[in-house]
Tab-separated table of C-alpha atoms and ligand atoms in Angstrom:
chain	number	residue	atom	x	y	z
O	1	UNK	CA	-9.950	13.084	-56.915
O	2	UNK	CA	-7.729	14.028	-53.996
O	3	UNK	CA	-5.779	17.754	-55.737
O	4	UNK	CA	-2.602	17.465	-53.474
O	5	UNK	CA	-0.202	16.499	-55.039
O	6	UNK	CA	2.893	15.669	-53.091
O	7	UNK	CA	6.605	15.270	-53.675
O	8	UNK	CA	8.370	11.811	-52.654
O	9	UNK	CA	12.024	11.688	-52.403
O	10	UNK	CA	13.174	8.380	-51.547
O	11	UNK	CA	16.602	6.523	-52.617
O	12	UNK	CA	15.542	2.965	-51.251
O	13	UNK	CA	13.393	1.901	-54.579
O	14	UNK	CA	11.111	-0.604	-52.804
O	15	UNK	CA	9.791	1.786	-50.181
O	16	UNK	CA	9.980	5.000	-53.385
O	17	UNK	CA	6.926	2.184	-54.731
O	18	UNK	CA	4.925	1.164	-51.617
O	19	UNK	CA	4.307	5.152	-51.231
O	20	UNK	CA	3.717	6.251	-54.518
O	21	UNK	CA	1.429	2.968	-54.559
O	22	UNK	CA	-0.114	4.313	-52.289
O	23	UNK	CA	-0.198	8.073	-52.679
O	24	UNK	CA	-2.053	6.308	-56.374
O	25	UNK	CA	-4.945	4.363	-55.150
O	26	UNK	CA	-5.939	6.966	-52.773
O	27	UNK	CA	-6.759	9.822	-55.593
O	28	UNK	CA	-2.863	12.005	-54.268
O	29	UNK	CA	-1.551	13.281	-57.810
O	30	UNK	CA	2.680	12.925	-56.748
O	31	UNK	CA	6.560	13.525	-58.375
O	32	UNK	CA	9.517	11.830	-57.360
O	33	UNK	CA	13.252	11.880	-56.254
O	34	UNK	CA	15.572	9.675	-55.755
O	35	UNK	CA	18.352	12.239	-54.518
O	36	UNK	CA	18.384	15.949	-52.442
O	37	UNK	CA	20.026	17.821	-55.267
O	38	UNK	CA	17.101	16.539	-57.078
O	39	UNK	CA	14.658	17.097	-54.482
O	40	UNK	CA	15.423	20.849	-54.617
O	41	UNK	CA	14.960	20.863	-57.656
O	42	UNK	CA	11.477	19.261	-58.574
O	43	UNK	CA	10.124	21.159	-55.322
O	44	UNK	CA	11.268	24.255	-56.867
O	45	UNK	CA	9.616	23.398	-61.052
O	46	UNK	CA	6.330	22.087	-60.318
O	47	UNK	CA	5.612	23.750	-56.168
O	48	UNK	CA	4.211	20.473	-54.404
O	49	UNK	CA	1.616	20.838	-52.091
O	50	UNK	CA	3.893	18.286	-49.468
O	51	UNK	CA	6.954	16.838	-49.591
O	52	UNK	CA	7.490	13.472	-48.298
O	53	UNK	CA	11.749	13.182	-47.598
O	54	UNK	CA	13.923	10.674	-46.867
O	55	UNK	CA	16.958	11.468	-44.625
O	56	UNK	CA	19.263	9.338	-46.010
O	57	UNK	CA	19.812	10.072	-49.454
O	58	UNK	CA	22.866	9.318	-51.698
O	59	UNK	CA	24.554	12.777	-52.444
O	60	UNK	CA	23.239	16.344	-49.222
O	61	UNK	CA	21.820	15.204	-46.558
O	62	UNK	CA	17.733	15.084	-45.777
O	63	UNK	CA	18.268	18.851	-43.123
O	64	UNK	CA	20.181	20.244	-46.205
O	65	UNK	CA	17.629	19.903	-48.119
O	66	UNK	CA	15.220	21.256	-45.790
O	67	UNK	CA	16.943	23.341	-45.588
O	68	UNK	CA	17.292	25.068	-48.568
O	69	UNK	CA	13.638	24.215	-49.436
O	70	UNK	CA	12.702	26.456	-46.023
O	71	UNK	CA	14.343	29.099	-48.050
O	72	UNK	CA	11.844	30.219	-50.358
O	73	UNK	CA	9.106	27.470	-49.057
O	74	UNK	CA	6.355	26.911	-46.163
O	75	UNK	CA	5.899	23.543	-47.873
O	76	UNK	CA	4.429	21.060	-44.974
O	77	UNK	CA	7.982	18.611	-45.400
O	78	UNK	CA	7.634	14.702	-43.850
O	79	UNK	CA	11.012	13.612	-43.080
O	80	UNK	CA	11.130	9.789	-43.563
O	81	UNK	CA	13.748	8.760	-41.063
O	82	UNK	CA	15.519	5.030	-40.007
O	83	UNK	CA	15.531	4.125	-36.041
O	84	UNK	CA	19.750	5.247	-36.480
O	85	UNK	CA	19.062	8.122	-37.283
O	86	UNK	CA	16.706	9.818	-34.420
O	87	UNK	CA	18.615	13.222	-33.953
O	88	UNK	CA	18.765	13.239	-37.683
O	89	UNK	CA	14.447	14.196	-37.049
O	90	UNK	CA	15.444	16.129	-34.118
O	91	UNK	CA	17.481	19.014	-36.491
O	92	UNK	CA	15.526	18.112	-39.683
O	93	UNK	CA	12.705	19.658	-37.271
O	94	UNK	CA	14.492	22.136	-36.260
O	95	UNK	CA	14.805	22.988	-39.737
O	96	UNK	CA	11.215	23.460	-40.264
O	97	UNK	CA	10.253	19.794	-41.160
O	98	UNK	CA	6.496	19.167	-39.967
O	99	UNK	CA	6.351	15.671	-38.745
O	100	UNK	CA	8.141	12.555	-39.411
O	101	UNK	CA	7.779	8.963	-39.639
O	102	UNK	CA	9.585	6.086	-39.145
O	103	UNK	CA	10.836	3.691	-40.671
O	104	UNK	CA	9.510	1.121	-41.311
O	105	UNK	CA	6.192	2.440	-40.816
O	106	UNK	CA	2.585	1.094	-42.281
O	107	UNK	CA	0.073	2.391	-45.151
O	108	UNK	CA	-2.245	3.410	-42.516
O	109	UNK	CA	0.998	5.903	-40.708
O	110	UNK	CA	1.901	7.191	-44.196
O	111	UNK	CA	-1.917	8.497	-44.925
O	112	UNK	CA	-1.895	9.147	-41.302
O	113	UNK	CA	-0.052	11.627	-41.437
O	114	UNK	CA	-1.119	12.946	-44.616
O	115	UNK	CA	-4.201	14.212	-43.927
O	116	UNK	CA	-2.705	15.731	-40.739
O	117	UNK	CA	-0.694	18.587	-43.268
O	118	UNK	CA	-4.482	18.745	-45.325
O	119	UNK	CA	-6.707	19.544	-42.260
O	120	UNK	CA	-2.659	22.341	-41.388
O	121	UNK	CA	-3.096	23.337	-44.920
O	122	UNK	CA	-6.709	24.067	-44.688
O	123	UNK	CA	-6.384	26.194	-40.965
O	124	UNK	CA	-3.758	27.729	-42.754
O	125	UNK	CA	-5.697	29.213	-45.780
O	126	UNK	CA	-9.264	29.749	-43.815
O	127	UNK	CA	-6.949	31.479	-40.551
O	128	UNK	CA	-4.552	33.324	-43.024
O	129	UNK	CA	-4.808	36.932	-42.180
O	130	UNK	CA	-7.632	35.849	-38.920
O	131	UNK	CA	-6.628	37.941	-36.062
O	132	UNK	CA	-9.095	34.561	-34.470
O	133	UNK	CA	-7.560	31.239	-33.640
O	134	UNK	CA	-10.420	28.129	-33.558
O	135	UNK	CA	-9.519	24.762	-33.064
O	136	UNK	CA	-12.516	21.833	-31.700
O	137	UNK	CA	-13.766	23.821	-28.618
O	138	UNK	CA	-10.707	25.823	-28.596
O	139	UNK	CA	-10.452	29.852	-29.136
O	140	UNK	CA	-7.631	32.939	-29.102
O	141	UNK	CA	-8.865	35.766	-28.905
O	142	UNK	CA	-5.068	37.389	-30.364
O	143	UNK	CA	-6.189	41.005	-29.862
O	144	UNK	CA	-7.316	40.240	-27.139
O	145	UNK	CA	-4.636	38.074	-26.137
O	146	UNK	CA	-7.191	35.527	-24.155
O	147	UNK	CA	-8.313	31.996	-24.790
O	148	UNK	CA	-11.731	30.267	-24.265
O	149	UNK	CA	-12.380	26.449	-24.144
O	150	UNK	CA	-16.553	25.852	-25.000
O	151	UNK	CA	-16.704	29.738	-24.338
O	152	UNK	CA	-15.267	29.840	-21.497
O	153	UNK	CA	-12.472	31.917	-20.190
O	154	UNK	CA	-9.111	29.788	-19.566
O	155	UNK	CA	-7.352	31.980	-16.751
O	156	UNK	CA	-3.547	31.288	-18.321
O	157	UNK	CA	-0.349	33.195	-16.990
O	158	UNK	CA	1.781	34.874	-19.783
O	159	UNK	CA	3.638	31.915	-19.822
O	160	UNK	CA	1.141	29.831	-20.647
O	161	UNK	CA	-0.797	31.863	-22.848
O	162	UNK	CA	2.747	31.915	-24.677
O	163	UNK	CA	2.594	28.313	-25.148
O	164	UNK	CA	-0.739	28.295	-26.263
O	165	UNK	CA	0.074	30.235	-29.378
O	166	UNK	CA	2.676	28.937	-30.085
O	167	UNK	CA	0.857	25.962	-30.755
O	168	UNK	CA	-1.934	27.235	-32.201
O	169	UNK	CA	-0.356	29.174	-34.739
O	170	UNK	CA	1.981	25.593	-36.275
O	171	UNK	CA	-0.803	23.681	-35.464
O	172	UNK	CA	-0.786	20.061	-36.942
O	173	UNK	CA	3.272	20.851	-36.607
O	174	UNK	CA	5.906	18.632	-34.359
O	175	UNK	CA	7.232	21.980	-32.487
O	176	UNK	CA	10.813	20.257	-30.390
O	177	UNK	CA	11.792	21.009	-27.191
O	178	UNK	CA	13.939	23.187	-28.900
O	179	UNK	CA	12.899	25.417	-31.072
O	180	UNK	CA	9.440	25.681	-28.045
O	181	UNK	CA	13.045	26.557	-25.608
O	182	UNK	CA	13.203	29.976	-28.003
O	183	UNK	CA	9.929	30.649	-28.954
O	184	UNK	CA	8.921	30.592	-25.601
O	185	UNK	CA	11.968	31.780	-23.100
O	186	UNK	CA	13.950	32.915	-25.751
O	187	UNK	CA	16.462	30.036	-24.593
O	188	UNK	CA	16.823	26.716	-25.428
O	189	UNK	CA	19.111	25.124	-22.498
O	190	UNK	CA	19.156	20.909	-21.832
O	191	UNK	CA	17.573	21.242	-18.012
O	192	UNK	CA	14.591	24.007	-19.802
O	193	UNK	CA	13.542	21.095	-20.774
O	194	UNK	CA	12.117	19.767	-17.530
O	195	UNK	CA	10.726	23.280	-16.479
O	196	UNK	CA	9.572	22.672	-20.339
O	197	UNK	CA	7.160	19.983	-18.812
O	198	UNK	CA	5.989	21.682	-16.030
O	199	UNK	CA	4.425	24.507	-17.874
O	200	UNK	CA	2.715	21.855	-20.318
O	201	UNK	CA	1.202	19.679	-17.383
O	202	UNK	CA	-0.528	22.979	-15.657
O	203	UNK	CA	-1.469	24.008	-19.646
O	204	UNK	CA	-3.248	20.985	-20.230
O	205	UNK	CA	-4.823	20.664	-16.230
O	206	UNK	CA	-6.635	24.084	-17.679
O	207	UNK	CA	-6.900	23.027	-21.802
O	208	UNK	CA	-7.459	19.824	-21.443
O	209	UNK	CA	-11.071	17.889	-20.728
O	210	UNK	CA	-8.323	14.701	-19.930
O	211	UNK	CA	-5.247	15.434	-19.279
O	212	UNK	CA	-3.747	11.883	-19.001
O	213	UNK	CA	-5.695	11.722	-23.050
O	214	UNK	CA	-4.874	14.658	-24.012
O	215	UNK	CA	-6.942	15.606	-27.501
O	216	UNK	CA	-5.470	19.432	-28.533
O	217	UNK	CA	-2.244	19.140	-27.468
O	218	UNK	CA	0.134	15.814	-28.465
O	219	UNK	CA	3.682	14.453	-26.610
O	220	UNK	CA	5.802	13.254	-28.776
O	221	UNK	CA	8.231	11.683	-26.517
O	222	UNK	CA	11.883	12.840	-26.590
O	223	UNK	CA	10.867	15.032	-29.335
O	224	UNK	CA	8.558	17.940	-28.627
O	225	UNK	CA	4.571	18.640	-28.956
O	226	UNK	CA	2.279	19.284	-31.290
O	227	UNK	CA	-0.733	21.189	-31.572
O	228	UNK	CA	-3.801	18.891	-32.873
O	229	UNK	CA	-6.240	20.204	-35.582
O	230	UNK	CA	-9.597	19.186	-33.864
O	231	UNK	CA	-12.050	17.354	-36.631
Q	301	CA	CA1	17.855	6.660	-47.922
């Protein structure tokens, strides 16, 4: 039996039913809401382990739902959006969502996203007060500002190290270009996305065995990057 409880926020009943049926048959517990106000209420009263949130809701906007929930909770939130809501998806990530699913999605995709969140929850619990980060063959020693791959120290520039730490501290979560630029460079100009790409390419050359099929840092085209938890 899976111990996780998922709050499903979706006003489209066929989609809501597809999600809850999938959750049920894979051992998740769930509760549902069909409105934004309902979602905020259910999140507050049940304290779910993760939230699946449709962005297009009949009352308040999904991004506003995220802002309200984020004012008291770090619960992982996976946003569900239609293709036409692409910019909303980025706003949702900037407001604190962890990940996104684009409609139409398959049951396999849904389950895969839930597993990413579960690994993130497990990692957050195990490293909550640790000064070290471990993921696959990557190890970061925060106290000494060093990173190692398979025991060998990575020769990182200060910016590459900062970038790696930001991604590591948010393992499992998709970070937008804007978020990364603000947190590493203190700026979020559109033109800086190009320099972020350059830094990412040099970081990957050092971190990834095959920089063209990265294992650690995943690219989300037009959106941002995510550090994956290696199993
Ligand atoms: Ca909807």
